[in-house]
mmCIF file of C-alpha atoms in Angstrom:
data_model
loop_
_atom_site.group_PDB
_atom_site.id
_atom_site.type_symbol
_atom_site.label_atom_id
_atom_site.label_comp_id
_atom_site.label_asym_id
_atom_site.label_seq_id
_atom_site.Cartn_x
_atom_site.Cartn_y
_atom_site.Cartn_z
ATOM 1 C CA ALA A 249 36.407 192.451 10.155
ATOM 2 C CA ARG A 250 34.126 190.459 8.466
ATOM 3 C CA GLY A 251 35.943 188.923 6.390
ATOM 4 C CA ALA A 252 38.926 188.326 9.042
ATOM 5 C CA ARG A 253 35.391 186.490 10.742
ATOM 6 C CA ARG A 254 34.743 183.842 7.954
ATOM 7 C CA CYS A 255 38.910 183.093 7.500
ATOM 8 C CA ILE A 256 38.716 182.597 11.092
ATOM 9 C CA ALA A 257 35.606 180.295 11.304
ATOM 10 C CA ILE A 258 36.306 178.202 8.112
ATOM 11 C CA PRO A 259 39.749 176.857 8.824
ATOM 12 C CA CYS A 260 38.774 176.066 12.195
ATOM 13 C CA TYR A 261 35.664 175.161 10.929
ATOM 14 C CA ALA A 262 38.440 172.046 8.247
ATOM 15 C CA LEU A 263 40.400 172.051 10.867
ATOM 16 C CA LEU A 264 37.383 170.191 12.813
ATOM 17 C CA SER A 265 35.948 168.535 10.535
ATOM 18 C CA ALA A 266 39.377 166.710 9.099
ATOM 19 C CA PHE A 267 39.934 165.670 12.261
ATOM 20 C CA LEU A 268 37.363 164.152 13.702
ATOM 21 C CA GLY A 269 36.664 162.835 9.455
ATOM 22 C CA ALA A 270 39.556 161.016 9.932
ATOM 23 C CA ASN A 271 39.032 159.263 13.567
ATOM 24 C CA CYS A 272 35.594 158.480 13.807
ATOM 25 C CA SER A 273 33.633 158.988 9.502
ATOM 26 C CA LEU A 274 31.280 156.809 10.203
ATOM 27 C CA ALA A 275 29.888 158.979 14.097
ATOM 28 C CA PHE A 276 30.032 162.222 12.920
ATOM 29 C CA VAL A 277 28.013 163.392 10.376
ATOM 30 C CA PRO A 278 28.238 167.321 10.034
ATOM 31 C CA GLN A 279 24.831 169.700 10.596
ATOM 32 C CA PRO A 280 24.965 173.277 9.201
ATOM 33 C CA VAL A 281 23.415 174.404 12.399
ATOM 34 C CA PRO A 282 25.733 172.752 14.988
ATOM 35 C CA VAL A 283 28.642 174.238 12.918
ATOM 36 C CA LEU A 284 26.734 178.220 12.017
ATOM 37 C CA CYS A 285 26.210 178.116 16.147
ATOM 38 C CA SER A 286 29.800 176.986 17.253
ATOM 39 C CA THR A 287 31.309 179.745 13.824
ATOM 40 C CA LEU A 288 29.233 182.313 15.616
ATOM 41 C CA GLN A 289 30.744 181.132 19.410
ATOM 42 C CA LEU A 290 34.344 181.256 17.584
ATOM 43 C CA SER A 291 34.017 184.733 16.556
ATOM 44 C CA ARG A 292 32.283 186.146 18.127
ATOM 45 C CA CYS A 293 35.078 185.817 21.697
ATOM 46 C CA LEU A 294 38.027 185.887 18.497
ATOM 47 C CA CYS A 295 37.193 189.155 17.255
ATOM 48 C CA SER A 296 34.542 190.942 18.249
ATOM 49 C CA PRO A 297 35.249 194.237 19.884
ATOM 50 C CA GLN A 298 32.860 195.041 22.370
ATOM 51 C CA SER A 299 32.839 191.561 24.031
ATOM 52 C CA ALA A 300 33.612 191.352 27.984
ATOM 53 C CA PRO A 301 36.860 189.550 28.961
ATOM 54 C CA ARG A 302 36.262 185.774 30.998
ATOM 55 C CA ALA A 303 36.277 186.151 34.000
ATOM 56 C CA PRO A 304 39.128 184.053 35.823
ATOM 57 C CA PRO A 305 38.728 180.751 36.989
ATOM 58 C CA ARG A 306 38.502 181.088 40.349
ATOM 59 C CA GLU A 307 35.776 184.148 40.692
ATOM 60 C CA ARG A 308 33.088 181.096 38.266
ATOM 61 C CA LEU A 309 33.505 179.492 40.255
ATOM 62 C CA THR A 310 32.483 181.906 43.368
ATOM 63 C CA SER A 311 30.253 182.742 40.599
ATOM 64 C CA ARG A 312 28.619 179.240 40.796
ATOM 65 C CA LEU A 313 28.973 178.277 44.376
ATOM 66 C CA GLU A 314 26.385 181.379 45.109
ATOM 67 C CA SER A 315 24.106 180.581 42.286
ATOM 68 C CA ALA A 316 23.996 176.954 43.807
ATOM 69 C CA SER A 317 24.131 178.332 47.356
ATOM 70 C CA PRO A 318 19.764 178.724 48.537
ATOM 71 C CA ARG A 319 18.855 182.261 48.201
ATOM 72 C CA ALA A 320 15.785 183.269 50.984
ATOM 73 C CA THR A 321 12.256 182.694 49.868
ATOM 74 C CA THR A 322 8.923 184.613 50.827
ATOM 75 C CA SER A 323 7.195 183.207 53.036
ATOM 76 C CA PRO A 324 4.094 183.757 55.877
ATOM 77 C CA ARG A 325 4.587 185.653 59.411
ATOM 78 C CA LEU A 326 2.434 184.041 62.564
ATOM 79 C CA GLU A 327 2.002 187.627 64.075
ATOM 80 C CA MET A 328 0.014 187.757 67.326
ATOM 81 C CA HIS A 329 -2.027 190.575 67.351
ATOM 82 C CA ASP A 330 -4.860 190.148 71.081
ATOM 83 C CA ASN A 331 -7.346 186.936 69.439
ATOM 84 C CA ASP A 332 -6.958 187.337 65.704
ATOM 85 C CA SER A 333 -3.905 186.576 63.556
ATOM 86 C CA THR A 334 -2.741 188.093 60.971
ATOM 87 C CA ILE A 335 -0.186 185.817 57.659
ATOM 88 C CA SER A 336 2.495 189.198 56.106
ATOM 89 C CA ARG A 337 4.532 188.029 53.991
ATOM 90 C CA SER A 338 8.179 188.738 54.536
ATOM 91 C CA PRO A 339 11.302 187.328 53.313
ATOM 92 C CA VAL A 340 13.499 184.777 56.039
ATOM 93 C CA PRO A 341 14.838 181.960 54.730
ATOM 94 C CA ASN A 342 13.235 178.024 54.639
ATOM 95 C CA VAL A 343 14.374 177.483 57.720
ATOM 96 C CA LEU A 344 13.376 179.898 60.224
ATOM 97 C CA SER A 345 9.970 179.193 57.882
ATOM 98 C CA GLN A 346 9.514 175.784 58.452
ATOM 99 C CA LEU A 347 9.829 176.900 63.117
ATOM 100 C CA LEU A 348 7.668 179.344 61.965
ATOM 101 C CA MET A 349 4.627 177.219 61.197
ATOM 102 C CA GLY A 350 5.806 174.268 63.779
ATOM 103 C CA PHE A 351 4.539 177.378 66.226
ATOM 104 C CA ARG A 352 1.499 177.418 64.873
ATOM 105 C CA SER A 353 1.165 173.988 64.829
ATOM 106 C CA GLY A 354 2.153 174.279 68.591
ATOM 107 C CA LEU A 355 -0.427 176.431 69.066
ATOM 108 C CA GLU A 356 -2.952 175.091 67.814
ATOM 109 C CA ARG A 357 -2.332 172.019 69.430
ATOM 110 C CA LYS A 358 -1.948 173.836 72.581
ATOM 111 C CA VAL A 359 -5.915 175.337 71.605
ATOM 112 C CA ALA A 360 -7.452 171.823 71.390
ATOM 113 C CA GLU A 361 -5.535 170.563 74.586
ATOM 114 C CA ASN A 362 -7.471 173.751 76.100
ATOM 115 C CA GLN A 363 -10.659 172.172 75.085
ATOM 116 C CA ARG A 364 -10.685 170.342 78.110
ATOM 117 C CA GLU A 365 -11.242 173.650 79.985
ATOM 118 C CA SER A 366 -15.021 173.359 78.891
ATOM 119 C CA ILE A 367 -15.793 169.647 80.102
ATOM 120 C CA HIS A 368 -17.390 169.706 83.386
ATOM 121 C CA LEU A 369 -18.321 166.225 85.111
ATOM 122 C CA ARG A 370 -21.190 165.787 86.907
ATOM 123 C CA ALA A 371 -23.347 163.473 88.703
ATOM 124 C CA LEU A 372 -26.578 163.197 86.780
ATOM 125 C CA SER A 373 -29.552 164.090 89.510
ATOM 126 C CA ILE A 374 -33.070 161.308 90.372
ATOM 127 C CA GLU A 375 -34.968 163.560 88.829
ATOM 128 C CA GLU A 376 -32.509 163.081 85.593
ATOM 129 C CA LEU A 377 -32.253 159.790 86.491
ATOM 130 C CA ALA A 378 -36.633 158.891 86.255
ATOM 131 C CA GLU A 379 -37.265 161.086 82.931
ATOM 132 C CA SER A 380 -38.411 159.302 79.296
ATOM 133 C CA GLY A 381 -37.836 160.033 76.196
ATOM 134 C CA GLU A 382 -34.968 161.022 72.994
ATOM 135 C CA GLY A 383 -34.255 163.304 75.044
ATOM 136 C CA SER A 384 -33.358 162.589 78.086
ATOM 137 C CA LYS A 385 -30.258 162.035 79.543
ATOM 138 C CA LEU A 386 -30.316 158.313 79.988
ATOM 139 C CA ASN A 387 -31.022 158.049 76.565
ATOM 140 C CA MET A 388 -27.997 159.971 75.039
ATOM 141 C CA VAL A 389 -26.340 158.110 77.859
ATOM 142 C CA ALA A 390 -27.832 154.741 76.646
ATOM 143 C CA ARG A 391 -26.647 156.057 72.555
ATOM 144 C CA LEU A 392 -23.152 157.397 73.322
ATOM 145 C CA CYS A 393 -22.547 153.785 75.029
ATOM 146 C CA THR A 394 -23.907 151.636 72.241
ATOM 147 C CA LYS A 395 -22.361 153.884 69.672
ATOM 148 C CA GLY A 396 -18.073 153.807 71.832
ATOM 149 C CA MET A 397 -19.261 149.870 72.682
ATOM 150 C CA PHE A 398 -20.363 147.858 69.789
ATOM 151 C CA GLY A 399 -20.298 151.272 66.880
ATOM 152 C CA GLU A 400 -23.414 151.727 66.414
ATOM 153 C CA ASP A 401 -27.029 151.642 67.808
ATOM 154 C CA ASP A 402 -28.646 148.563 66.575
ATOM 155 C CA GLY A 403 -29.914 147.883 70.398
ATOM 156 C CA VAL A 404 -29.956 151.474 71.683
ATOM 157 C CA CYS A 405 -33.148 150.186 73.077
ATOM 158 C CA TRP A 406 -31.960 147.085 75.120
ATOM 159 C CA VAL A 407 -28.804 148.970 76.857
ATOM 160 C CA LEU A 408 -30.952 151.964 77.446
ATOM 161 C CA ARG A 409 -34.061 149.513 79.411
ATOM 162 C CA ASN A 410 -30.847 147.974 82.090
ATOM 163 C CA PHE A 411 -29.722 151.577 82.185
ATOM 164 C CA ASN A 412 -33.429 152.175 83.972
ATOM 165 C CA ILE A 413 -32.648 148.464 85.679
ATOM 166 C CA LYS A 414 -28.823 149.799 87.275
ATOM 167 C CA TYR A 415 -28.702 153.438 87.119
ATOM 168 C CA GLY A 416 -32.593 154.532 86.824
ATOM 169 C CA GLY A 417 -36.203 153.627 89.844
ATOM 170 C CA GLU A 418 -35.250 152.343 92.306
ATOM 171 C CA GLY A 419 -31.003 151.410 92.607
ATOM 172 C CA ALA A 420 -31.426 155.717 92.568
ATOM 173 C CA ALA A 421 -33.995 156.526 95.050
ATOM 174 C CA GLY A 422 -31.312 154.069 96.977
ATOM 175 C CA ARG A 423 -28.159 155.498 95.517
ATOM 176 C CA GLN A 424 -26.690 152.410 95.628
ATOM 177 C CA SER A 425 -25.747 153.690 91.923
ATOM 178 C CA VAL A 426 -24.346 156.632 90.569
ATOM 179 C CA MET A 427 -23.177 157.808 86.909
ATOM 180 C CA LEU A 428 -21.211 160.511 86.000
ATOM 181 C CA VAL A 429 -20.937 161.774 82.869
ATOM 182 C CA ALA A 430 -18.543 164.944 81.144
ATOM 183 C CA GLU A 431 -20.394 167.433 79.166
ATOM 184 C CA THR A 432 -19.441 170.283 77.696
ATOM 185 C CA SER A 433 -20.060 173.738 78.404
ATOM 186 C CA LYS A 434 -21.866 174.307 74.957
ATOM 187 C CA GLY A 435 -25.137 172.587 74.601
ATOM 188 C CA GLY A 436 -24.671 170.199 77.415
ATOM 189 C CA GLU A 437 -23.606 167.741 75.070
ATOM 190 C CA ILE A 438 -22.416 164.355 76.678
ATOM 191 C CA ILE A 439 -19.279 163.708 75.694
ATOM 192 C CA GLY A 440 -18.474 161.043 77.855
ATOM 193 C CA CYS A 441 -19.761 158.489 80.831
ATOM 194 C CA VAL A 442 -19.111 156.340 82.834
ATOM 195 C CA GLY A 443 -21.668 153.759 85.720
ATOM 196 C CA MET A 444 -20.906 153.320 89.294
ATOM 197 C CA GLU A 445 -22.786 150.761 91.808
ATOM 198 C CA LEU A 446 -22.639 148.365 94.722
ATOM 199 C CA MET A 447 -22.563 145.145 94.328
ATOM 200 C CA GLN A 448 -22.152 142.189 95.855
ATOM 201 C CA LEU A 449 -18.851 141.124 94.990
ATOM 202 C CA THR A 450 -16.586 138.489 95.860
ATOM 203 C CA ASP A 451 -13.459 139.910 97.107
ATOM 204 C CA GLN A 452 -12.002 139.586 93.809
ATOM 205 C CA GLY A 453 -15.266 141.699 92.241
ATOM 206 C CA MET A 454 -17.000 138.008 90.880
ATOM 207 C CA ALA A 455 -20.746 137.961 92.013
ATOM 208 C CA TRP A 456 -21.968 136.112 94.526
ATOM 209 C CA TRP A 457 -22.793 133.248 92.468
ATOM 210 C CA ALA A 458 -19.126 131.963 90.930
ATOM 211 C CA ASN A 459 -18.072 131.390 94.220
ATOM 212 C CA PRO A 460 -21.021 131.431 96.657
ATOM 213 C CA SER A 461 -18.300 130.431 99.536
ATOM 214 C CA SER A 462 -16.374 133.418 99.616
ATOM 215 C CA MET A 463 -16.681 136.581 101.523
ATOM 216 C CA VAL A 464 -19.203 138.483 99.595
ATOM 217 C CA LYS A 465 -20.281 141.863 100.544
ATOM 218 C CA LYS A 466 -21.587 145.645 98.824
ATOM 219 C CA ARG A 467 -18.323 146.635 96.978
ATOM 220 C CA PRO A 468 -17.809 149.311 93.801
ATOM 221 C CA PHE A 469 -18.442 147.886 90.182
ATOM 222 C CA VAL A 470 -17.378 150.673 87.628
ATOM 223 C CA SER A 471 -19.235 149.913 84.573
ATOM 224 C CA ASP A 472 -19.954 151.288 81.215
ATOM 225 C CA LEU A 473 -16.482 154.319 81.510
ATOM 226 C CA VAL A 474 -17.041 155.112 77.387
ATOM 227 C CA VAL A 475 -16.188 158.681 75.821
ATOM 228 C CA ASP A 476 -16.901 160.300 71.882
ATOM 229 C CA PRO A 477 -14.059 159.667 69.667
ATOM 230 C CA THR A 478 -13.849 162.820 68.767
ATOM 231 C CA TYR A 479 -12.755 163.989 72.719
ATOM 232 C CA ARG A 480 -10.429 160.593 73.052
ATOM 233 C CA GLN A 481 -6.541 161.517 74.099
ATOM 234 C CA ARG A 482 -7.900 164.428 77.012
ATOM 235 C CA GLY A 483 -7.374 162.895 79.083
ATOM 236 C CA VAL A 484 -12.005 162.246 79.511
ATOM 237 C CA GLY A 485 -11.737 158.728 80.808
ATOM 238 C CA ARG A 486 -9.436 159.138 83.208
ATOM 239 C CA ASP A 487 -11.045 161.628 85.592
ATOM 240 C CA LEU A 488 -14.285 160.546 85.114
ATOM 241 C CA LEU A 489 -12.391 157.166 87.120
ATOM 242 C CA ARG A 490 -11.142 159.346 89.266
ATOM 243 C CA LYS A 491 -14.413 160.548 89.909
ATOM 244 C CA CYS A 492 -16.051 157.192 90.925
ATOM 245 C CA HIS A 493 -12.296 157.047 92.831
ATOM 246 C CA ASP A 494 -13.327 160.771 95.214
ATOM 247 C CA ILE A 495 -17.146 159.321 95.300
ATOM 248 C CA VAL A 496 -16.215 156.531 97.303
ATOM 249 C CA THR A 497 -13.734 157.604 99.447
ATOM 250 C CA GLY A 498 -15.909 160.952 100.539
ATOM 251 C CA GLU A 499 -19.333 160.183 99.934
ATOM 252 C CA TRP A 500 -20.404 156.982 99.910
ATOM 253 C CA ALA A 501 -17.890 156.429 102.978
ATOM 254 C CA GLU A 502 -19.134 158.829 105.108
ATOM 255 C CA ARG A 503 -22.781 157.287 104.683
ATOM 256 C CA ILE A 504 -21.532 153.567 105.689
ATOM 257 C CA ARG A 505 -20.040 155.405 108.513
ATOM 258 C CA ALA A 506 -22.752 157.309 109.953
ATOM 259 C CA LEU A 507 -25.112 153.439 110.104
ATOM 260 C CA THR A 508 -24.362 151.182 112.583
ATOM 261 C CA PRO A 509 -21.658 148.790 114.106
ATOM 262 C CA ALA A 510 -23.787 146.059 112.216
ATOM 263 C CA GLU A 511 -24.923 146.896 108.999
ATOM 264 C CA ARG A 512 -21.419 148.064 108.202
ATOM 265 C CA LEU A 513 -20.491 144.992 108.466
ATOM 266 C CA ASP A 514 -22.856 144.795 104.541
ATOM 267 C CA PHE A 515 -20.590 146.733 102.968
ATOM 268 C CA ASP A 516 -16.651 147.221 101.995
ATOM 269 C CA LEU A 517 -15.368 149.798 99.745
ATOM 270 C CA HIS A 518 -11.725 149.365 101.078
ATOM 271 C CA SER A 519 -11.334 148.195 97.012
ATOM 272 C CA ILE A 520 -13.060 149.492 94.349
ATOM 273 C CA PHE A 521 -12.880 146.651 90.358
ATOM 274 C CA LEU A 522 -14.335 146.575 86.921
ATOM 275 C CA LYS A 523 -13.285 144.221 84.706
ATOM 276 C CA VAL A 524 -13.002 144.638 80.882
ATOM 277 C CA ASP A 525 -11.849 142.929 77.449
ATOM 278 C CA ALA A 526 -9.029 142.090 77.004
ATOM 279 C CA GLU A 527 -8.820 142.905 73.479
ATOM 280 C CA ASN A 528 -9.428 146.766 74.806
ATOM 281 C CA THR A 529 -5.726 147.234 75.283
ATOM 282 C CA ALA A 530 -6.601 150.421 75.611
ATOM 283 C CA ALA A 531 -9.041 150.463 78.368
ATOM 284 C CA VAL A 532 -6.518 147.448 80.377
ATOM 285 C CA SER A 533 -3.739 150.523 79.519
ATOM 286 C CA LEU A 534 -5.306 153.352 81.585
ATOM 287 C CA TYR A 535 -7.083 151.134 83.968
ATOM 288 C CA LEU A 536 -3.130 149.663 85.110
ATOM 289 C CA GLY A 537 -1.844 153.035 84.459
ATOM 290 C CA MET A 538 -4.951 154.715 87.682
ATOM 291 C CA GLY A 539 -3.184 151.597 89.326
ATOM 292 C CA TYR A 540 -5.787 148.710 88.687
ATOM 293 C CA LYS A 541 -4.204 145.200 89.263
ATOM 294 C CA GLU A 542 -5.453 142.475 87.307
ATOM 295 C CA VAL A 543 -7.014 139.657 89.557
ATOM 296 C CA LYS A 544 -8.650 136.664 87.357
ATOM 297 C CA ARG A 545 -9.481 136.594 83.510
ATOM 298 C CA VAL A 546 -12.919 134.611 82.725
ATOM 299 C CA SER A 547 -13.845 133.310 80.194
ATOM 300 C CA GLU A 548 -17.513 134.634 79.237
ATOM 301 C CA GLU A 549 -20.479 135.474 77.568
ATOM 302 C CA LEU A 550 -20.971 139.303 76.383
ATOM 303 C CA MET A 551 -24.870 140.197 75.869
ATOM 304 C CA VAL A 552 -23.933 142.468 72.110
ATOM 305 C CA PRO A 553 -27.678 144.369 71.492
ATOM 306 C CA LYS A 554 -29.466 144.700 68.912
ATOM 307 C CA ALA A 555 -32.437 145.361 67.104
ATOM 308 C CA ASP A 556 -34.653 142.892 68.431
ATOM 309 C CA GLY A 557 -33.144 141.962 71.589
ATOM 310 C CA ALA A 558 -29.378 141.125 72.489
ATOM 311 C CA GLN A 559 -26.919 138.065 70.914
ATOM 312 C CA GLU A 560 -24.370 136.732 73.353
ATOM 313 C CA TRP A 561 -20.407 136.844 72.162
ATOM 314 C CA PRO A 562 -17.823 135.121 74.226
ATOM 315 C CA VAL A 563 -15.311 137.286 75.157
ATOM 316 C CA LEU A 564 -12.290 136.855 77.517
ATOM 317 C CA ASN A 565 -12.346 139.484 80.540
ATOM 318 C CA ILE A 566 -10.040 140.793 82.764
ATOM 319 C CA TYR A 567 -11.114 140.890 86.818
ATOM 320 C CA MET A 568 -9.201 143.995 88.011
ATOM 321 C CA GLN A 569 -9.184 145.570 91.034
ATOM 322 C CA ARG A 570 -7.819 148.817 92.899
ATOM 323 C CA HIS A 571 -7.608 149.185 96.673
ATOM 324 C CA MET A 572 -9.165 152.353 98.215
ATOM 325 C CA HIS A 573 -7.678 154.955 100.465
ATOM 326 C CA LEU A 574 -10.627 156.093 103.592
#
């Protein structure tokens, strides 16, 4: 058998060398290692009695297709047991694994949405508005508004003084204004706020001095709507604004109905107004979705609070109006 191997392998190599050398003598230089490998493979195929017969072409094609097809892989599977989750290993296809992971992410998104249930809205009381100091509710609201509207805490003292005039002191005592807050159930953290006042406004919601000849009455005006960035896209701002509408059509309307006919002439609750920076497209979209209509665009000076006071900044404000059903 060994002699036969050498007899068969050498002539094949000689024929191969002669053929290749005659056709590509400049490009082909035989190497000992490839020759040895080809010799062993050739002798094994022809002379080894223990070599297994080669599979037919159809069987070889089937085996290649099976080896190329995706196999089941071990992927995590989510099993829910009451409030606990367990990750177990089981062989599942990749597509099913992706579906399971998508289902898990959907559950996480659902949990995040349900966090709205732990947020409740309320109006700050007269006592809370009269408090002072770092831990007072109005100071927390002023800090939230300063950071939410201007991106920094500088000038929070200036905003707090403004809020004391609008919502605290005489404003709170006369109930001509209200400050609504959104608080978390744990710790009572204020994550959103909005203020509303009864102001002397024209029928377009502008200050009375903008058009002294127009019909000026006390009309509701919404301002200082701010939501903490980590709680946005959850409908908190929409709920705060809807709460303002409920106060106008409920509490404030009842109080005005209790007045004499002559006193009621000073009020008009059939419309609610606000103004917003034209560049604040997210807020504009929110107000349009809540039924507000654009009334007028006015170039004004925005008072930007600083640590040592306030600075005027030119802005284009959109005055908006929403009709109320009393």
